[in-house]
Tab-separated table of C-alpha atoms in Angstrom:
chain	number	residue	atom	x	y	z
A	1	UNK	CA	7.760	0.157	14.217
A	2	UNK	CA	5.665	3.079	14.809
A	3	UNK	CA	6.071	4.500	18.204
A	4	UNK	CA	3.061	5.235	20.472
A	5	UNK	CA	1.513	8.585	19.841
A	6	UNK	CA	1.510	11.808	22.353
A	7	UNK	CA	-1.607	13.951	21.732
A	8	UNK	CA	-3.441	13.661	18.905
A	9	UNK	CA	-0.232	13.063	16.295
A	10	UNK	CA	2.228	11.016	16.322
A	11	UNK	CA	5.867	10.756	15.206
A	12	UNK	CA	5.661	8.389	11.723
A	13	UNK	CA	8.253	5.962	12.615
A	14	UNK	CA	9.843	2.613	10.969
A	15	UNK	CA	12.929	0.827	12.429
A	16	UNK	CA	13.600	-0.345	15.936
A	17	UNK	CA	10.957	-2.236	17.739
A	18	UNK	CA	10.224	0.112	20.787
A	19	UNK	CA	10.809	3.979	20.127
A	20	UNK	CA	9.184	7.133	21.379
A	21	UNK	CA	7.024	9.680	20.053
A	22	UNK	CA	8.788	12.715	18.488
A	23	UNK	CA	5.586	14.882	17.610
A	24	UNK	CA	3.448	16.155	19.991
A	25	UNK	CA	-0.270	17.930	19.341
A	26	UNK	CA	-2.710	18.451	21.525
A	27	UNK	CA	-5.857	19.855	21.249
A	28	UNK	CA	-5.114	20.495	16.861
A	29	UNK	CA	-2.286	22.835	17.299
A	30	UNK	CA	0.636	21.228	15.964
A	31	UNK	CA	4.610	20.740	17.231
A	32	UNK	CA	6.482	22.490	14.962
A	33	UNK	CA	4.322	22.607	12.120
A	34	UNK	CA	2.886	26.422	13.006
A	35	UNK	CA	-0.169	27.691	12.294
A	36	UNK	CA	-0.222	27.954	8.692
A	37	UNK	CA	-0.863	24.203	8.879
A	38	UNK	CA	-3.518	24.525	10.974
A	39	UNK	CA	-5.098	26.772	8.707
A	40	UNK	CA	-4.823	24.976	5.414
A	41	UNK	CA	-6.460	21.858	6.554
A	42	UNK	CA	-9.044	23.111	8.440
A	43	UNK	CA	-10.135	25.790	5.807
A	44	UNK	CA	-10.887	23.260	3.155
A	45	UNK	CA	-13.950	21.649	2.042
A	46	UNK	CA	-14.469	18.271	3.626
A	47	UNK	CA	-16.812	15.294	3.268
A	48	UNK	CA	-18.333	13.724	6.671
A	49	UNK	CA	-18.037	9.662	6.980
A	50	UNK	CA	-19.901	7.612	9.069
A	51	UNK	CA	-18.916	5.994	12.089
A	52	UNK	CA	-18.247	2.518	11.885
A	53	UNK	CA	-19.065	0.443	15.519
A	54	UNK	CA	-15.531	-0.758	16.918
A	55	UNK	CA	-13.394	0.380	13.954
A	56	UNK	CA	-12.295	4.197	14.177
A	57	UNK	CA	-12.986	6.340	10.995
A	58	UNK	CA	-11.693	9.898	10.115
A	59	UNK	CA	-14.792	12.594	11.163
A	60	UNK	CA	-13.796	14.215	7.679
A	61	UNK	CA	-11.485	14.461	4.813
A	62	UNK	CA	-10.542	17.140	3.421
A	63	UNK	CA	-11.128	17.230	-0.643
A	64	UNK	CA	-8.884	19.827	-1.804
A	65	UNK	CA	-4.624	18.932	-2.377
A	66	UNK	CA	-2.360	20.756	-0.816
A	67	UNK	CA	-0.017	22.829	-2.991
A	68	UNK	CA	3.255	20.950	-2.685
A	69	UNK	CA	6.625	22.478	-0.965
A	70	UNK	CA	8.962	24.307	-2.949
A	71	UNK	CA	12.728	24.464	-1.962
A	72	UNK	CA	13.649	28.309	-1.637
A	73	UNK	CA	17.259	27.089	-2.790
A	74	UNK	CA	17.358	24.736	-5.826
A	75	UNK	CA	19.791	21.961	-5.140
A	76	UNK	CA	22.749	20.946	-7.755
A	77	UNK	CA	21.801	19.260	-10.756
A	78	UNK	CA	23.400	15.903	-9.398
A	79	UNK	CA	23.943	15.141	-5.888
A	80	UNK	CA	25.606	12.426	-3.864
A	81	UNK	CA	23.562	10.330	-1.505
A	82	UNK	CA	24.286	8.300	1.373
A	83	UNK	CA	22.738	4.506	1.784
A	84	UNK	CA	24.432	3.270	4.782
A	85	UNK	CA	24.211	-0.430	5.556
A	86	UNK	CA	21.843	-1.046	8.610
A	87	UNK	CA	24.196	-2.645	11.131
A	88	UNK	CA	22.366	-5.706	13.176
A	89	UNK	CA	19.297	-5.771	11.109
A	90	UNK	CA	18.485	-7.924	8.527
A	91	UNK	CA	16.516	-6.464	5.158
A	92	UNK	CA	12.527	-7.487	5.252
A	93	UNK	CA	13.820	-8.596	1.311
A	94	UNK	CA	16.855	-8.529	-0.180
A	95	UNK	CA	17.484	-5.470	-2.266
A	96	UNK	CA	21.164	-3.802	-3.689
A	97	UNK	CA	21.274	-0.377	-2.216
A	98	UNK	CA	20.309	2.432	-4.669
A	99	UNK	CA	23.145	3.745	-6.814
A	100	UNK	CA	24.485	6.857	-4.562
A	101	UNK	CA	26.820	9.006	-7.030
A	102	UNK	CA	25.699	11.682	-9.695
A	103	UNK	CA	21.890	11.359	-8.805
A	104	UNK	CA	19.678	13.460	-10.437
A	105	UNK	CA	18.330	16.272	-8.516
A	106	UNK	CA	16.051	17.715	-11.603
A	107	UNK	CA	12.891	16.980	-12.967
A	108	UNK	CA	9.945	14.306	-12.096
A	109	UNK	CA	9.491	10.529	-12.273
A	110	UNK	CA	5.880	9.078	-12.677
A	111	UNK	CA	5.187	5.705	-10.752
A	112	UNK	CA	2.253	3.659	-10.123
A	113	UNK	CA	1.220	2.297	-6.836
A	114	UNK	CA	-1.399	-0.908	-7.416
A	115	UNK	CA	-2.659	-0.621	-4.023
A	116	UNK	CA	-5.795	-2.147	-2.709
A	117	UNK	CA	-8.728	-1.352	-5.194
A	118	UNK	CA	-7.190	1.128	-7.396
A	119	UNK	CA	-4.226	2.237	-9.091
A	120	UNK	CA	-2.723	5.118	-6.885
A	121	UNK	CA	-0.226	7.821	-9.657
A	122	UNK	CA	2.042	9.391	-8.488
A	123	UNK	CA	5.055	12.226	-9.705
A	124	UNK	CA	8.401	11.717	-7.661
A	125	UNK	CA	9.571	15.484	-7.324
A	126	UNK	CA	13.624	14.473	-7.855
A	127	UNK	CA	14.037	18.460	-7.321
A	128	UNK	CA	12.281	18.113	-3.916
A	129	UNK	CA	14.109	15.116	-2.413
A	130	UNK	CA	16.475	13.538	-5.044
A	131	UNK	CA	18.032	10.316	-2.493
A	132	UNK	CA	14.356	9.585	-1.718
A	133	UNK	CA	13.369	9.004	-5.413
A	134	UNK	CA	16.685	7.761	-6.084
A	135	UNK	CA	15.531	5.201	-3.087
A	136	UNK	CA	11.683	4.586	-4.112
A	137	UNK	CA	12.739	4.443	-7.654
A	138	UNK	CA	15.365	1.578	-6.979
A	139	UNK	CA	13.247	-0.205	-4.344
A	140	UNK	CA	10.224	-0.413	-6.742
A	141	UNK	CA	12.248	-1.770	-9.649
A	142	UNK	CA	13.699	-4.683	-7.791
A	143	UNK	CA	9.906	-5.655	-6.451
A	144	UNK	CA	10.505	-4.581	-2.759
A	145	UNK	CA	7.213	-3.434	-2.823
A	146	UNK	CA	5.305	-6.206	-4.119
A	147	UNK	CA	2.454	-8.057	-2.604
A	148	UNK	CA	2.612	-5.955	0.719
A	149	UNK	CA	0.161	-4.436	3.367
A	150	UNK	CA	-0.545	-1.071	4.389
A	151	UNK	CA	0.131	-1.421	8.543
A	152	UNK	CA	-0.753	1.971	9.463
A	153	UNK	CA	-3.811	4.136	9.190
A	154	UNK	CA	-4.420	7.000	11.166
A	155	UNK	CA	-7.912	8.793	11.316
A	156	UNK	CA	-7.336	11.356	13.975
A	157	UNK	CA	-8.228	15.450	13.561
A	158	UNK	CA	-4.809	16.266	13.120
A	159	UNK	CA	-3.445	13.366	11.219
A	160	UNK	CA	-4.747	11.415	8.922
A	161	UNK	CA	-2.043	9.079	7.187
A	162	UNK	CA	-1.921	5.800	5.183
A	163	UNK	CA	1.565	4.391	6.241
A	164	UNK	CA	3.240	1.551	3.540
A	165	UNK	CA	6.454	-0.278	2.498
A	166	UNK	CA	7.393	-2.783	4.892
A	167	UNK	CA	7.358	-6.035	3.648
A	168	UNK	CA	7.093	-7.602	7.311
A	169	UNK	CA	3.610	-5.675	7.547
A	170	UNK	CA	4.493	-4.855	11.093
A	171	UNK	CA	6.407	-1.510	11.308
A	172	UNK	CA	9.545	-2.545	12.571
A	173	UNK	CA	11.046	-4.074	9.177
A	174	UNK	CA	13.325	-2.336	6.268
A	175	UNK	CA	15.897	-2.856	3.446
A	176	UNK	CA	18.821	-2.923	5.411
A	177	UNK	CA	20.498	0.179	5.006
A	178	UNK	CA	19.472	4.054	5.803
A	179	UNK	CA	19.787	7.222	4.348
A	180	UNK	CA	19.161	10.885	5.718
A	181	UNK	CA	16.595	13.421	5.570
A	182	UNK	CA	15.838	15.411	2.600
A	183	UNK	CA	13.997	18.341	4.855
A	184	UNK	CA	14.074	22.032	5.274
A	185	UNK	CA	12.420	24.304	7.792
A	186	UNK	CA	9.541	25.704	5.498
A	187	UNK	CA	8.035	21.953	4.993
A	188	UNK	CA	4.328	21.165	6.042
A	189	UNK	CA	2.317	18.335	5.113
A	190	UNK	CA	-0.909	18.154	3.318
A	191	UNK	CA	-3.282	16.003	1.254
A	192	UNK	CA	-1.957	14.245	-2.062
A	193	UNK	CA	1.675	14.352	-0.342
A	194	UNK	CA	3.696	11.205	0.028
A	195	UNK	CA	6.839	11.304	1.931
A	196	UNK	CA	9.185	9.056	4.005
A	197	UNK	CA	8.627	7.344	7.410
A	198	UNK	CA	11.609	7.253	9.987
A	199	UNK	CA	12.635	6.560	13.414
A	200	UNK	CA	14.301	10.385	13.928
A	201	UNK	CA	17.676	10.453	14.026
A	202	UNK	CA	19.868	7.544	15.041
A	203	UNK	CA	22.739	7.701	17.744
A	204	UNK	CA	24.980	8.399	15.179
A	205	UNK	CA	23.316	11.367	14.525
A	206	UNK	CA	22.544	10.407	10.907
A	207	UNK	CA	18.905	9.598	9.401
A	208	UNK	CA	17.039	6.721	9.631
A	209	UNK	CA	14.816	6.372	6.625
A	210	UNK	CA	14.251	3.173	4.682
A	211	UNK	CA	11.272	1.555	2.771
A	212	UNK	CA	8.595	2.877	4.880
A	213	UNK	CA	6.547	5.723	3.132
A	214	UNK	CA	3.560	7.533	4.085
A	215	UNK	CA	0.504	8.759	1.897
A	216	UNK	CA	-0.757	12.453	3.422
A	217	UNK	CA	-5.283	12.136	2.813
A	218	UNK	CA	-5.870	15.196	5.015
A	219	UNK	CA	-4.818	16.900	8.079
A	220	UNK	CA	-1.270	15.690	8.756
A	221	UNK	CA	0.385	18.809	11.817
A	222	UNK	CA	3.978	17.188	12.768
A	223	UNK	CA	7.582	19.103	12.156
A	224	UNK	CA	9.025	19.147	9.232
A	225	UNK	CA	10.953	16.342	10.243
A	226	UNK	CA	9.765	13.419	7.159
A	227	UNK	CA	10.995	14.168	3.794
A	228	UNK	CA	8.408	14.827	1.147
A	229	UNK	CA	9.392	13.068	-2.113
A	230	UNK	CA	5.907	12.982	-4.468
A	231	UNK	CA	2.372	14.045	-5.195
A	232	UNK	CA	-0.386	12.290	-5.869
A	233	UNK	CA	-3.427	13.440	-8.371
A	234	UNK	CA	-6.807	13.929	-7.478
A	235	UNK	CA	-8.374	11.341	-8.924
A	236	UNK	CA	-5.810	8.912	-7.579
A	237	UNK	CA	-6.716	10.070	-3.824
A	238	UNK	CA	-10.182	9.134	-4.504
A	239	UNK	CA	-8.687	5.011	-3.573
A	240	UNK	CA	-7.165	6.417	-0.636
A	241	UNK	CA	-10.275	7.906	0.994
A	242	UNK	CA	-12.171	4.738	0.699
A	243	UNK	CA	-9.459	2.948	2.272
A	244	UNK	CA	-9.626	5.662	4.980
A	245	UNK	CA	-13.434	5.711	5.176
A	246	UNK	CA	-13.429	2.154	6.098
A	247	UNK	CA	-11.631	2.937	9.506
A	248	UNK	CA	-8.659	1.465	10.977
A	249	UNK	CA	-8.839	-0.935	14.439
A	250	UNK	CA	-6.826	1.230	16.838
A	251	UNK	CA	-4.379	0.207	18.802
A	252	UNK	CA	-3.767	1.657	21.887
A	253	UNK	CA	-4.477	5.161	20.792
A	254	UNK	CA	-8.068	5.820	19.030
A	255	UNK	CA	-7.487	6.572	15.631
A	256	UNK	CA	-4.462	5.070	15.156
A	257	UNK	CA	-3.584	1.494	13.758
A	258	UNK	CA	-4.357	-1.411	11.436
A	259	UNK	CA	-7.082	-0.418	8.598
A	260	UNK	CA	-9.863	-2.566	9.182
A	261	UNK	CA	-10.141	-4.125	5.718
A	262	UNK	CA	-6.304	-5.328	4.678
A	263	UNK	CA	-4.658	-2.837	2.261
A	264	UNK	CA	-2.311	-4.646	-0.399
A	265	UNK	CA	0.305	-3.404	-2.740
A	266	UNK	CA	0.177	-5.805	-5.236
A	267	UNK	CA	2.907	-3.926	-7.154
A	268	UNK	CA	5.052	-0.530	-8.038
A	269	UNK	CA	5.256	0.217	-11.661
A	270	UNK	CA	7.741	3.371	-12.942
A	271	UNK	CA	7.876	4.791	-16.164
């Protein structure tokens, strides 16, 4: 589930069925995020949309990708991940967990997301975030993906997200196991990024990410707290923005809910 937002962002959460908030803007200055943030999506060239009567739509988006992060230390070739079985709560499909020895932390995957209108590409950075991949990769293969909706858009100044990748279409479901976060201080968030949703850390003080992914169309100022694991081509964002331009019904919080039109991945191809 995603949990209600404070300010203008919110925390980009999957997992439990009532959590809190753990990013905070207000008035476009982001939590964590600093100000270099700030300035890279505000400085870019953006399109205007129209408004749309009831359903909320983003003011602008932004038209130029953000350069993605760079590790300042490169990790091992191979690395050992973690995919912890999800005590209490049942997978949204059954899936094996990802293989979690001797994973590749070098080089890029391709991977096509069929969603909605358009075929989305997309290169999984392995160097960047080699569990996550590892995860997506695995998930993909096995059809978790297939036929499901988009349940989150979010059209506000300061984020602007298209959240996929739970098969229950409500938030709150996952594979039935976790893994932990693939992050580093430097991280920020801009458009063409795709990273990981999660419900922060759990009481056991290990991470809580799943299925549940997140596609970055423009201004997106939380902490470096969701683990970036792939970029997506220009041309590719172009089926995002429509989705985006076509508003989302909020819920609770303007600018924040179910996209007005249904959003379906019909499938996850990777080469």
């Amino acid at each position: 589930m995603i949990a209600p937002r404070v300010g203008l962002a919110a925390a980009l959460l999957c997992g439990a069925a009532a959590l809190t908030a753990c990013a905070s803007t207000v008035s476009g200055s982001a939590s964590g995020s600093g100000s270099t943030t700030e300035r890279t999506t505000t400085e870019r060239t953006t399109t205007s949309t129209a408004p749309a009567g009831d359903v909320d739509v983003p003011a602008s988006i932004p038209t130029e990708l953000a350069p993605m992060p760079k590790r300042t230390t490169a990790l091992p070739a191979k690395v050992d991940c973690e995919y912890r079985t999800e005590q209490g709560a049942a997978p949204a499909k059954d899936v094996d967990a990802p293989p979690a020895t001797g994973v590749s932390a070098q080089g890029t995957a391709a991977a096509t997301i069929a969603l909605g209108g358009g075929d989305v590409a997309v290169t999984l950075d392995r160097a960047l975030a080699p569990c996550a991949v590892n995860n997506f990769v695995s998930l993909a293969k096995q059809g978790y993906y297939d036929d499901t909706t988009c349940h989150r858009l979010t059209t506000a100044e300061s984020l602007q997200v298209l959240q996929c990748g739970d098969p229950t279409g409500t938030g709150s479901g996952g594979p039935g196991y976790t893994f932990d976060d693939e992050v580093f201080p430097e991280l920020e968030y801009g458009r063409g990024m795709l990273a990981m949703a999660n419900a922060g850390t759990g009481s056991d003080g290990n991470g809580t990410n799943g299925s549940q992914f997140f596609i970055v169309y423009g201004a997106c100022e939380i902490p470096p707290n969701y683990t970036v694991f792939g970029s997506i081509d220009a041309a590719s964002m172009a089926v995002v923005d429509e989705i985006a331009k076509a508003g989302t019904v909020s819920e609770g919080m303007p600018g924040d809910g179910k996209p007005s039109a249904e959003v379906v991945i019909s499938g996850v191809e990777v080469a």
